[in-house]
Coordinates of C-alpha atoms in Angstrom, one line a residue:
Chain A
M18 CA 43.8 -34.3 -226.4
E19 CA 44.7 -33.6 -222.8
S20 CA 43.3 -30.0 -222.8
S21 CA 39.6 -31.0 -223.4
F22 CA 39.6 -33.1 -220.3
D23 CA 41.4 -30.5 -218.1
K24 CA 38.3 -29.5 -216.1
N25 CA 36.9 -33.1 -216.0
A26 CA 38.0 -34.1 -212.6
L27 CA 36.3 -37.5 -212.7
F28 CA 38.3 -38.3 -215.8
A29 CA 41.6 -37.1 -214.3
N30 CA 41.3 -39.0 -211.1
L31 CA 40.4 -42.3 -212.9
N32 CA 43.2 -41.7 -215.4
D33 CA 45.7 -41.3 -212.4
I34 CA 44.4 -44.6 -210.9
F35 CA 44.9 -46.4 -214.3
L36 CA 48.3 -44.9 -214.8
D37 CA 49.4 -46.1 -211.3
L38 CA 48.2 -49.7 -212.1
L39 CA 49.6 -50.0 -215.6
P40 CA 53.3 -50.3 -216.6
E41 CA 55.0 -47.4 -218.3
S42 CA 54.8 -48.9 -221.8
L43 CA 51.1 -49.3 -221.6
S44 CA 50.2 -45.8 -220.5
W45 CA 48.1 -45.4 -223.7
M46 CA 45.7 -48.0 -222.2
A47 CA 45.0 -45.8 -219.3
Y48 CA 43.2 -43.4 -221.4
L49 CA 41.2 -46.2 -223.0
G50 CA 40.4 -47.8 -219.7
T51 CA 39.3 -44.6 -218.1
G52 CA 36.9 -43.8 -220.9
L53 CA 35.5 -47.2 -221.0
T54 CA 35.1 -47.3 -217.2
I55 CA 33.1 -44.0 -217.2
I56 CA 31.0 -45.3 -220.2
L57 CA 30.3 -48.4 -218.1
I58 CA 29.2 -46.4 -215.1
M59 CA 27.0 -44.1 -217.2
V60 CA 25.3 -46.9 -219.2
N61 CA 24.6 -48.9 -216.2
A62 CA 23.3 -45.9 -214.3
V63 CA 20.9 -45.2 -217.1
L64 CA 19.8 -48.7 -217.4
M65 CA 19.3 -49.1 -213.7
L66 CA 17.3 -45.9 -213.7
T67 CA 15.3 -47.1 -216.6
A68 CA 14.5 -50.4 -214.8
F69 CA 13.5 -48.4 -211.7
G70 CA 11.7 -46.0 -213.9
T71 CA 9.5 -48.7 -215.4
Y72 CA 8.6 -50.0 -211.9
M73 CA 7.9 -46.5 -210.6
E74 CA 5.8 -45.7 -213.6
R75 CA 3.7 -48.8 -213.1
R76 CA 3.3 -48.2 -209.4
V77 CA 2.4 -44.5 -209.7
L78 CA 0.2 -45.1 -212.7
G79 CA -1.7 -47.8 -210.7
R80 CA -2.2 -45.3 -207.8
F81 CA -3.5 -42.6 -210.3
Q82 CA -6.0 -45.2 -211.1
T83 CA -6.7 -46.1 -207.5
R84 CA -5.1 -49.5 -207.7
L85 CA -1.9 -50.8 -206.5
G86 CA 0.3 -51.8 -209.4
P87 CA 2.9 -54.5 -209.4
N88 CA 3.7 -55.5 -205.7
R89 CA 4.3 -59.2 -205.8
V90 CA 7.9 -59.8 -207.0
G91 CA 10.2 -59.0 -204.2
P92 CA 9.7 -56.4 -201.5
F93 CA 7.1 -53.9 -202.7
G94 CA 7.4 -55.5 -206.2
L95 CA 10.9 -53.9 -206.7
L96 CA 12.1 -57.0 -208.6
Q97 CA 9.3 -56.5 -211.2
P98 CA 11.7 -55.3 -213.9
L99 CA 13.9 -58.2 -213.4
A100 CA 10.9 -60.6 -213.8
D101 CA 9.9 -58.8 -216.9
L102 CA 13.4 -59.1 -218.3
L103 CA 13.6 -62.8 -217.6
K104 CA 10.1 -63.3 -219.2
L105 CA 11.2 -61.4 -222.3
I106 CA 14.6 -63.3 -222.6
T107 CA 12.9 -66.7 -222.4
K108 CA 10.4 -65.9 -225.0
E109 CA 10.7 -67.1 -228.7
D110 CA 12.3 -64.6 -231.0
L111 CA 10.1 -64.5 -234.0
R112 CA 11.0 -63.0 -237.3
P113 CA 8.2 -62.8 -239.9
E114 CA 8.8 -64.4 -243.4
S115 CA 8.3 -61.1 -245.1
A116 CA 10.7 -59.2 -242.9
D117 CA 13.8 -57.7 -244.1
K118 CA 16.6 -59.3 -242.2
I119 CA 19.0 -56.4 -241.8
T120 CA 16.6 -53.5 -240.9
F121 CA 14.6 -55.9 -238.6
F122 CA 17.8 -56.7 -236.6
L123 CA 19.0 -53.1 -236.8
A124 CA 16.0 -51.3 -235.6
P125 CA 16.1 -52.2 -231.9
V126 CA 19.8 -52.0 -231.7
L127 CA 19.9 -48.5 -233.2
M128 CA 17.0 -47.3 -231.0
V129 CA 18.7 -48.3 -227.8
T130 CA 22.0 -46.9 -228.9
S131 CA 20.5 -43.6 -229.7
M132 CA 18.9 -43.5 -226.4
L133 CA 22.1 -44.4 -224.4
V134 CA 24.5 -42.1 -226.4
V135 CA 22.6 -38.9 -225.5
V136 CA 23.6 -39.3 -221.8
A137 CA 27.1 -38.7 -222.9
V138 CA 26.8 -34.9 -222.7
V139 CA 24.6 -34.7 -219.5
P140 CA 26.7 -33.4 -216.7
F141 CA 26.1 -35.2 -213.4
G142 CA 28.2 -32.7 -211.5
K143 CA 30.5 -29.9 -212.0
D144 CA 33.4 -32.2 -212.7
S145 CA 31.6 -35.5 -213.5
F146 CA 30.6 -36.0 -217.0
L147 CA 31.5 -38.2 -219.9
A148 CA 32.1 -35.3 -222.3
D149 CA 31.6 -31.6 -222.2
L150 CA 31.0 -30.9 -226.0
N151 CA 31.0 -27.2 -226.9
I152 CA 27.9 -28.1 -229.1
G153 CA 26.2 -30.1 -226.4
V154 CA 22.7 -28.9 -227.1
L155 CA 23.0 -29.5 -230.8
Y156 CA 24.1 -33.1 -229.9
L157 CA 21.1 -33.4 -227.7
V158 CA 18.6 -32.6 -230.4
G159 CA 20.6 -34.3 -233.3
I160 CA 21.2 -37.7 -231.8
P161 CA 17.6 -38.7 -230.8
T162 CA 16.6 -38.2 -234.4
I163 CA 18.4 -41.5 -235.1
A164 CA 15.5 -43.1 -233.1
T165 CA 13.2 -41.8 -235.8
V166 CA 15.2 -43.5 -238.5
S167 CA 15.2 -46.7 -236.5
M168 CA 11.5 -46.6 -236.1
F169 CA 11.1 -46.4 -239.7
L170 CA 13.6 -49.2 -240.3
G171 CA 11.5 -51.3 -237.9
G172 CA 8.2 -50.5 -239.4
W173 CA 9.4 -50.9 -242.9
G174 CA 11.5 -54.0 -242.2
S175 CA 8.6 -55.8 -240.5
G176 CA 6.7 -56.4 -243.7
N177 CA 3.4 -55.6 -241.9
R178 CA 1.0 -52.9 -243.0
F179 CA 0.3 -51.8 -239.4
A180 CA 3.9 -51.5 -238.6
L181 CA 4.5 -49.4 -241.8
L182 CA 1.5 -47.2 -241.0
G183 CA 2.7 -46.7 -237.4
A184 CA 6.2 -45.9 -238.6
A185 CA 4.9 -43.3 -241.2
R186 CA 2.9 -41.7 -238.4
A187 CA 5.8 -41.7 -236.1
V188 CA 8.2 -40.1 -238.7
A189 CA 5.7 -37.5 -239.8
M190 CA 5.0 -36.5 -236.1
L191 CA 8.6 -36.6 -234.9
I192 CA 9.9 -34.5 -237.7
S193 CA 7.2 -31.9 -237.0
Y194 CA 8.0 -31.9 -233.4
E195 CA 11.8 -31.5 -233.9
V196 CA 11.1 -27.9 -235.2
P197 CA 9.3 -26.2 -232.2
M198 CA 11.7 -28.2 -229.9
I199 CA 14.8 -26.8 -231.4
V200 CA 13.4 -23.3 -231.6
S201 CA 12.4 -23.4 -228.0
L202 CA 15.9 -24.3 -227.0
A203 CA 17.2 -21.1 -228.9
G204 CA 15.9 -18.9 -226.1
I205 CA 18.0 -20.8 -223.5
L206 CA 21.0 -20.6 -225.8
I207 CA 20.6 -16.8 -226.1
L208 CA 20.4 -16.5 -222.3
A209 CA 23.3 -18.9 -221.6
G210 CA 25.5 -17.7 -224.4
S211 CA 26.9 -21.2 -224.9
M212 CA 25.9 -24.6 -226.2
S213 CA 27.9 -26.6 -223.7
L214 CA 25.6 -28.1 -221.1
V215 CA 28.0 -27.4 -218.2
D216 CA 27.8 -23.7 -219.2
V217 CA 24.0 -23.8 -219.6
V218 CA 23.7 -25.1 -216.0
Q219 CA 26.3 -22.5 -214.7
A220 CA 24.4 -19.7 -216.5
Q221 CA 21.2 -20.4 -214.5
Q222 CA 21.3 -17.9 -211.7
I223 CA 17.5 -18.2 -211.7
P224 CA 16.4 -21.6 -213.1
F225 CA 15.4 -21.3 -216.7
I226 CA 11.9 -22.9 -215.9
L227 CA 11.2 -19.4 -214.3
L228 CA 13.1 -17.5 -216.9
Q229 CA 11.6 -19.3 -220.0
P230 CA 8.2 -20.5 -219.1
I231 CA 7.1 -20.8 -222.8
A232 CA 10.3 -22.6 -223.7
F233 CA 9.6 -25.1 -221.0
F234 CA 6.1 -25.8 -222.0
V235 CA 7.0 -26.1 -225.6
F236 CA 10.0 -28.4 -224.8
L237 CA 7.9 -30.5 -222.4
V238 CA 5.2 -31.1 -225.0
S239 CA 7.6 -31.7 -227.9
A240 CA 9.7 -34.0 -225.7
S241 CA 6.7 -36.1 -224.8
A242 CA 5.8 -36.2 -228.5
E243 CA 9.4 -37.2 -229.2
M244 CA 9.1 -40.1 -226.7
N245 CA 5.8 -41.3 -228.3
R246 CA 4.1 -41.1 -224.9
S247 CA 0.5 -40.2 -224.2
P248 CA -1.1 -38.0 -225.5
F249 CA 1.1 -38.4 -228.5
D250 CA 1.3 -42.1 -228.6
L251 CA -0.8 -42.5 -231.8
M252 CA 2.0 -44.3 -233.6
E253 CA 1.3 -47.3 -231.5
A254 CA -2.4 -46.6 -231.1
E255 CA -3.7 -50.0 -230.0
S256 CA -7.2 -49.5 -231.1
E257 CA -6.1 -48.7 -234.8
L258 CA -2.7 -50.2 -235.4
T259 CA -2.2 -53.2 -233.0
A260 CA 1.1 -51.8 -231.7
G261 CA 2.5 -49.5 -234.4
F262 CA 6.0 -50.1 -235.7
H263 CA 6.8 -52.8 -233.1
T264 CA 3.9 -55.1 -234.1
E265 CA 6.1 -57.9 -235.4
F266 CA 8.8 -57.7 -232.6
S267 CA 8.9 -60.3 -229.9
G268 CA 11.2 -61.6 -227.3
M269 CA 14.2 -59.6 -226.5
R270 CA 14.0 -57.5 -229.5
F271 CA 10.6 -56.2 -228.2
G272 CA 12.3 -55.9 -224.8
L273 CA 15.0 -53.6 -226.3
L274 CA 12.3 -51.4 -227.9
Q275 CA 10.5 -51.1 -224.7
L276 CA 13.8 -50.4 -222.9
A277 CA 14.5 -47.6 -225.5
E278 CA 10.9 -46.2 -224.9
F279 CA 11.4 -46.1 -221.2
G280 CA 14.9 -45.1 -221.4
E281 CA 14.1 -42.0 -223.3
V282 CA 11.8 -40.9 -220.5
V283 CA 14.9 -41.1 -218.2
V284 CA 17.2 -39.4 -220.7
T285 CA 14.6 -36.6 -221.5
S286 CA 14.1 -36.1 -217.8
A287 CA 17.9 -35.6 -217.3
I288 CA 17.9 -33.0 -220.3
L289 CA 14.9 -31.2 -218.9
A290 CA 16.5 -31.1 -215.4
T291 CA 19.8 -29.9 -216.8
L292 CA 18.3 -27.2 -219.2
F293 CA 15.5 -25.9 -217.0
L294 CA 16.0 -26.8 -213.3
R295 CA 19.7 -26.1 -212.9
G296 CA 21.0 -29.6 -213.4
W297 CA 23.2 -30.8 -210.6
E298 CA 22.9 -27.8 -208.5
N299 CA 20.1 -27.2 -205.9
P300 CA 17.0 -25.8 -207.7
F301 CA 16.1 -23.2 -205.0
I302 CA 16.0 -19.5 -205.8
P303 CA 19.0 -18.2 -203.6
A304 CA 21.7 -19.7 -205.8
D305 CA 24.3 -19.5 -203.1
W306 CA 22.3 -21.9 -201.0
Q307 CA 24.4 -24.7 -199.2
Q308 CA 24.5 -27.8 -201.2
V309 CA 22.6 -30.2 -199.1
L310 CA 23.0 -33.3 -201.4
P311 CA 25.9 -34.4 -203.7
P312 CA 25.5 -33.1 -207.2
Q313 CA 24.7 -36.5 -208.7
L314 CA 21.8 -37.1 -206.2
W315 CA 20.3 -33.7 -207.1
L316 CA 20.3 -34.5 -210.7
I317 CA 18.7 -38.0 -210.1
G318 CA 16.1 -36.4 -207.9
K319 CA 15.1 -33.9 -210.5
M320 CA 15.0 -36.7 -213.0
L321 CA 12.6 -38.6 -210.8
F322 CA 10.6 -35.4 -210.5
F323 CA 10.2 -35.1 -214.3
M324 CA 9.6 -38.7 -214.7
L325 CA 6.8 -38.3 -212.2
I326 CA 5.4 -35.5 -214.3
F327 CA 5.4 -37.5 -217.4
T328 CA 3.6 -40.3 -215.6
W329 CA 1.0 -37.8 -214.4
I330 CA 0.4 -36.6 -218.0
R331 CA 0.2 -40.2 -219.3
A332 CA -2.3 -41.0 -216.5
T333 CA -4.6 -38.0 -217.5
L334 CA -4.6 -37.1 -221.1
P335 CA -6.3 -39.2 -223.9
R336 CA -4.7 -39.8 -227.2
M337 CA -5.0 -37.1 -229.8
R338 CA -6.0 -37.5 -233.4
I339 CA -3.2 -37.3 -236.1
D340 CA -4.5 -34.0 -237.5
Q341 CA -4.8 -32.5 -234.1
V342 CA -1.2 -33.5 -233.3
M343 CA 0.2 -32.0 -236.5
A344 CA -2.0 -28.7 -236.1
F345 CA -0.8 -28.4 -232.4
A346 CA 2.8 -28.6 -233.5
W347 CA 2.6 -26.0 -236.4
K348 CA 0.0 -23.8 -235.3
V349 CA 0.5 -23.6 -231.6
L350 CA 4.0 -24.7 -230.5
F351 CA 5.9 -23.3 -233.4
P352 CA 4.6 -19.7 -233.1
L353 CA 5.0 -19.9 -229.3
A354 CA 8.6 -20.9 -229.7
L355 CA 9.2 -18.1 -232.2
I356 CA 7.6 -15.6 -229.9
N357 CA 9.7 -16.8 -227.0
M358 CA 12.9 -16.6 -229.1
F359 CA 12.2 -13.1 -230.2
V360 CA 11.3 -11.8 -226.8
T361 CA 14.3 -13.4 -225.2
A362 CA 16.6 -12.0 -227.9
A363 CA 15.1 -8.6 -227.4
L364 CA 15.7 -8.8 -223.6
V365 CA 19.2 -9.9 -224.1
V366 CA 19.9 -7.1 -226.4
A367 CA 18.6 -4.7 -223.9
W368 CA 20.7 -6.2 -221.1
P369 CA 23.7 -7.8 -222.6
D370 CA 25.0 -8.6 -219.0
P371 CA 22.0 -8.7 -216.7
T372 CA 22.3 -8.2 -213.0
Y373 CA 20.1 -10.2 -210.6
T374 CA 17.5 -7.6 -210.5
Q375 CA 17.4 -7.4 -214.3
L376 CA 17.0 -11.1 -214.4
W377 CA 14.0 -10.9 -212.3
I378 CA 12.4 -8.3 -214.6
M379 CA 13.1 -10.7 -217.4
V380 CA 11.2 -13.3 -215.5
G381 CA 8.3 -10.9 -215.1
V382 CA 8.3 -10.0 -218.9
N383 CA 8.5 -13.6 -220.0
W384 CA 5.6 -14.7 -217.8
A385 CA 3.6 -11.6 -219.0
V386 CA 4.2 -12.8 -222.6
A387 CA 3.2 -16.3 -221.7
I388 CA 0.0 -15.2 -220.2
G389 CA -0.6 -12.8 -223.1
C390 CA -0.2 -15.7 -225.5
L391 CA -2.6 -17.9 -223.7
T392 CA -5.2 -15.0 -223.5
G393 CA -4.7 -14.2 -227.2
Y394 CA -5.0 -17.7 -228.2
T395 CA -8.3 -18.1 -226.2
L396 CA -9.6 -15.0 -227.7
S397 CA -8.7 -16.0 -231.2
R398 CA -10.5 -19.3 -230.7
G399 CA -13.5 -17.3 -229.5
R400 CA -14.7 -20.1 -227.2
H401 CA -15.6 -17.8 -224.4
R402 CA -18.3 -16.1 -226.5
Q403 CA -19.8 -18.9 -228.3
K404 CA -22.5 -20.7 -226.6
P405 CA -23.2 -24.3 -227.6
T406 CA -26.7 -23.5 -228.9
E407 CA -25.6 -20.8 -231.4
S408 CA -23.8 -23.4 -233.5
V409 CA -27.0 -25.2 -234.1
R410 CA -28.9 -23.8 -237.0
L411 CA -32.5 -24.6 -237.9
V412 CA -32.7 -25.6 -241.5
Q413 CA -36.0 -24.9 -243.4
I414 CA -37.1 -27.9 -245.2
P415 CA -38.5 -27.1 -248.6
A416 CA -42.1 -27.9 -249.0
E417 CA -41.7 -30.0 -252.2
V418 CA -39.6 -32.5 -250.3
N419 CA -42.7 -33.4 -248.3
Chain B
M24 CA -12.9 -20.3 -220.4
P25 CA -9.1 -19.8 -221.2
F26 CA -7.6 -22.4 -223.4
G27 CA -5.8 -25.2 -221.4
L28 CA -8.1 -24.9 -218.3
G29 CA -9.8 -28.2 -219.2
I30 CA -6.4 -29.9 -219.2
A31 CA -5.6 -28.3 -215.9
K32 CA -8.9 -29.6 -214.5
G33 CA -8.2 -33.2 -215.8
M34 CA -4.8 -33.1 -214.2
M35 CA -6.3 -32.2 -210.9
V36 CA -8.8 -35.1 -211.1
T37 CA -6.0 -37.5 -211.5
L38 CA -4.0 -35.9 -208.9
R39 CA -6.9 -36.3 -206.4
N40 CA -7.1 -39.9 -207.4
L41 CA -3.4 -40.3 -206.5
A42 CA -4.2 -39.2 -202.9
R43 CA -7.0 -41.7 -202.6
K44 CA -6.7 -45.2 -201.0
P45 CA -6.4 -48.0 -203.7
V46 CA -9.5 -50.0 -204.0
T47 CA -7.5 -53.1 -204.8
V48 CA -8.4 -56.3 -202.7
Q49 CA -5.2 -58.3 -202.4
Y50 CA -6.9 -61.6 -203.1
P51 CA -5.1 -64.5 -201.6
E52 CA -4.5 -62.6 -198.4
Q53 CA -7.6 -60.4 -198.3
R54 CA -11.0 -61.4 -199.5
V55 CA -14.2 -59.7 -200.2
T56 CA -17.2 -60.7 -198.1
Q57 CA -19.0 -63.4 -199.9
N58 CA -22.7 -63.3 -200.3
P59 CA -24.4 -66.2 -198.6
R60 CA -26.4 -67.0 -201.7
F61 CA -23.3 -67.3 -203.8
R62 CA -23.5 -70.3 -206.2
G63 CA -20.1 -72.0 -205.6
E64 CA -18.6 -74.9 -207.4
D65 CA -18.4 -77.5 -204.6
F66 CA -21.9 -79.0 -204.3
V67 CA -23.2 -80.1 -201.0
W68 CA -25.0 -83.3 -200.9
Y69 CA -26.7 -85.0 -197.9
E70 CA -26.7 -88.8 -198.7
E71 CA -29.3 -89.3 -195.9
R72 CA -31.8 -87.1 -197.7
C73 CA -31.1 -88.4 -201.2
T74 CA -33.3 -91.1 -202.6
G75 CA -31.5 -91.5 -205.9
C76 CA -34.4 -90.2 -208.0
A77 CA -31.9 -88.5 -210.4
S78 CA -34.1 -85.5 -210.8
C79 CA -31.0 -83.4 -210.7
A80 CA -29.5 -85.3 -213.7
K81 CA -32.7 -85.0 -215.6
Y82 CA -32.9 -81.2 -215.1
C83 CA -29.3 -80.4 -215.8
P84 CA -29.2 -78.5 -219.1
Q85 CA -25.7 -79.6 -219.7
G86 CA -26.1 -83.2 -218.9
I87 CA -23.2 -83.4 -216.8
I88 CA -24.6 -85.2 -213.7
K89 CA -24.1 -89.0 -214.1
I90 CA -26.0 -91.1 -211.5
V91 CA -25.9 -94.9 -211.2
T92 CA -28.0 -96.4 -208.5
S93 CA -28.6 -100.0 -207.2
P94 CA -31.4 -101.4 -205.1
S95 CA -29.0 -102.4 -202.4
G96 CA -29.5 -99.6 -199.9
E97 CA -30.9 -100.0 -196.3
Q98 CA -34.5 -98.9 -196.9
T99 CA -35.1 -100.5 -200.3
Q100 CA -37.5 -102.9 -198.7
E101 CA -40.0 -100.0 -198.4
G102 CA -39.2 -98.8 -201.9
E103 CA -38.0 -95.5 -200.5
K104 CA -34.3 -95.3 -201.3
Y105 CA -31.7 -96.5 -203.8
K106 CA -28.0 -96.8 -203.0
L107 CA -25.8 -94.4 -205.1
E108 CA -23.0 -96.2 -206.9
T109 CA -21.9 -93.2 -208.9
F110 CA -22.8 -89.4 -208.6
D111 CA -20.3 -87.7 -210.9
I112 CA -20.7 -84.0 -211.5
E113 CA -18.4 -82.8 -214.4
I114 CA -17.8 -79.4 -213.0
A115 CA -15.8 -78.2 -216.0
R116 CA -18.9 -77.9 -218.1
C117 CA -21.1 -76.7 -215.2
M118 CA -22.7 -73.2 -215.7
F119 CA -23.9 -72.8 -212.3
C120 CA -27.5 -72.3 -213.2
G121 CA -28.6 -74.2 -210.1
L122 CA -31.4 -76.1 -211.8
C123 CA -30.3 -79.3 -210.2
V124 CA -30.8 -77.7 -206.7
E125 CA -34.1 -76.4 -207.7
A126 CA -35.2 -79.8 -209.0
C127 CA -34.3 -81.7 -205.9
P128 CA -37.5 -82.7 -204.2
Y129 CA -35.8 -83.7 -201.0
D130 CA -33.4 -80.8 -200.4
A131 CA -30.5 -83.2 -200.7
L132 CA -28.5 -81.2 -203.1
H133 CA -27.3 -77.6 -202.4
M134 CA -24.9 -75.2 -204.1
G135 CA -21.6 -74.8 -202.5
T136 CA -19.5 -71.8 -201.5
G137 CA -16.2 -72.4 -203.1
F138 CA -14.6 -71.0 -206.2
E139 CA -11.0 -72.2 -206.1
R140 CA -11.0 -75.3 -208.1
A141 CA -8.3 -74.6 -210.7
M142 CA -6.7 -77.8 -212.2
P143 CA -4.1 -78.6 -214.6
R144 CA -6.2 -81.1 -216.5
K145 CA -9.9 -80.9 -217.5
S146 CA -10.5 -84.5 -216.6
D147 CA -9.7 -83.7 -213.0
L148 CA -12.6 -81.4 -212.8
V149 CA -15.2 -84.1 -211.8
I150 CA -16.7 -84.2 -208.3
T151 CA -17.1 -87.8 -207.5
V152 CA -19.5 -89.4 -205.0
D153 CA -16.8 -90.0 -202.5
E154 CA -15.8 -86.4 -202.6
L155 CA -19.4 -85.4 -202.1
R156 CA -19.7 -87.7 -199.1
A157 CA -16.5 -86.3 -197.5
S158 CA -16.8 -82.6 -198.3
A159 CA -17.7 -80.2 -195.6
K160 CA -21.4 -79.4 -195.4
R161 CA -21.6 -75.7 -195.8
P162 CA -24.3 -75.2 -198.3
S163 CA -25.0 -71.8 -200.0
T164 CA -28.5 -70.4 -199.1
W165 CA -29.3 -70.0 -202.8
F166 CA -32.8 -71.5 -203.4
R167 CA -32.8 -72.6 -199.7
P168 CA -34.9 -70.0 -198.0
Q169 CA -35.0 -72.2 -194.9
L170 CA -31.4 -71.8 -194.4
Q171 CA -31.6 -67.9 -195.0
D172 CA -34.5 -67.5 -192.6
R173 CA -32.4 -69.2 -189.8
G174 CA -29.8 -66.6 -190.3
Y175 CA -27.3 -69.2 -191.3
D176 CA -24.2 -67.8 -193.2
P177 CA -21.8 -70.3 -195.0
A178 CA -19.0 -67.8 -194.5
S179 CA -19.1 -68.3 -190.7
G180 CA -17.9 -71.9 -191.1
E181 CA -20.8 -73.4 -189.4
E182 CA -21.9 -76.8 -190.9
V183 CA -25.5 -77.8 -191.5
S184 CA -26.5 -81.4 -190.6
W185 CA -28.9 -83.3 -192.8
Q186 CA -31.7 -82.9 -190.3
D187 CA -31.6 -79.1 -190.5
A188 CA -31.1 -78.8 -194.2
G189 CA -34.6 -79.5 -195.3
R190 CA -37.6 -77.2 -195.5
E191 CA -39.6 -79.0 -192.8
A192 CA -36.9 -78.2 -190.3
T193 CA -38.0 -74.6 -190.1
V194 CA -41.6 -74.8 -191.2
A195 CA -42.6 -78.1 -189.5
P196 CA -46.5 -78.4 -190.1
T197 CA -48.5 -79.2 -187.0
Y198 CA -51.6 -81.4 -187.2
D199 CA -53.8 -78.4 -187.2
D200 CA -51.9 -76.9 -190.1
M201 CA -52.4 -80.1 -192.1
L202 CA -56.0 -80.0 -191.3
K203 CA -56.2 -76.5 -192.6
R204 CA -54.3 -77.2 -195.7
W205 CA -55.9 -80.5 -196.7
V206 CA -59.5 -80.6 -195.2
E207 CA -60.8 -77.1 -194.5
K208 CA -59.7 -75.7 -197.8
R209 CA -61.9 -78.1 -199.7

């Protein structure tokens, strides 16, 4: 048990403190206390970041639409998340007559849990993390899938046809987008040679956002589909389905669902920063740059950057149709991810232990492949040749009709 | 056009909007300039000009003006004026068409300039005669061209006395004018 926490300095230090405090006979409690303390810190950090994320998202979204956003509660409206929370807590908690008691209760809880549990493997620094799993990336793609189950539980348990339709859409979409997401991660794993997130961060001599542009694009798109955010928010399309699977939820249950939705943005930003932007280290190109900030702040800064990008996407893109969403997953993202995986694999076979120069050649090849894919896709669509008038055909009306 | 360029263009549009100044007006602290012809909820009523003819009550499409008069006023000997016992305007149902103001033959009733009469109960939304007497005389220039011609702006805070509110105050006809109008035209 001790060996897996050897390199976790955060754990070791806290464990020492607890061992000093506790009598000899209760030393087993030090282990428990340390784990619970780190969990407490992590969960609270994520929840605070989520609260700040909702505030930031609303302010920035307001500025994207040339308005101000919430600015009344507290200085600059910073207490707005607290006001929202108070409002949601004081609201009546309704459960429809036709709802299934167990699933209706379980859905929000499962959703928030699956969101929070993911953070366990995200390293906040070289020696500060909750757990350094040797299958960290598998954990990352596996655990958020519970959210899909909870969505279906909520939609089905509500006893509402809108909720069921939204849940069905969500499940169809999320399962489709799991595939390109996982395949896009394969390229990174090939380069890093390990599934542990700490190793993935330390393997990034050049940030993977440069080395794996296609994987980044595919992962960004699939992640925003996984989070059910615009332009993939058709499971809660207001104009068609009232609110999707959380139509019947009210009060703090609804609050939990919203928390999970915004929390997933924070968590996904953390994952993106870890996998593609060198996690806790500085994101600049000379890797031996002086550390300007503490590693935790670097990670949080990168998370805020990705949260801003997700807000930007939400402010711009309109909602897609369900057939477009499915076609995009299977016809565009999945082949792209496959191409990326094969190209990366070929490069790694060519240079099993790449030097710095060879890494830069890899960057060049990968970007060339990305641009080639874009051009090829454009040519295959034939948009550049077709003029709008050519698609209009004159139809000769037979004389006997008149 | 390469695939994805449209999305890139759209993203740039929103990014440009991010750099723009917000158009929001922070209402209680900042206010937009109000048009002088704005039809506000607080009616301006000049008791000195009113004869109690109740034309406004008759013309009101909603029937929300209630007028009770008594012949106990100062000039009732000449048959000119009635004293107003009640002049209730039930503002909750008012639709601000301004027909009462158009109907007033003596320019005694004017639209107001306010818009902040939120009340907890609907029954409170009645302007009584005492309130009409006491309220500040800042009429809107709607249907009152004489006020507009004078360059009067209710937003300036200037009050209009009852002598100045009427049409004759600006276009006072001289004896020659009256001759022209009544004698020479025939």
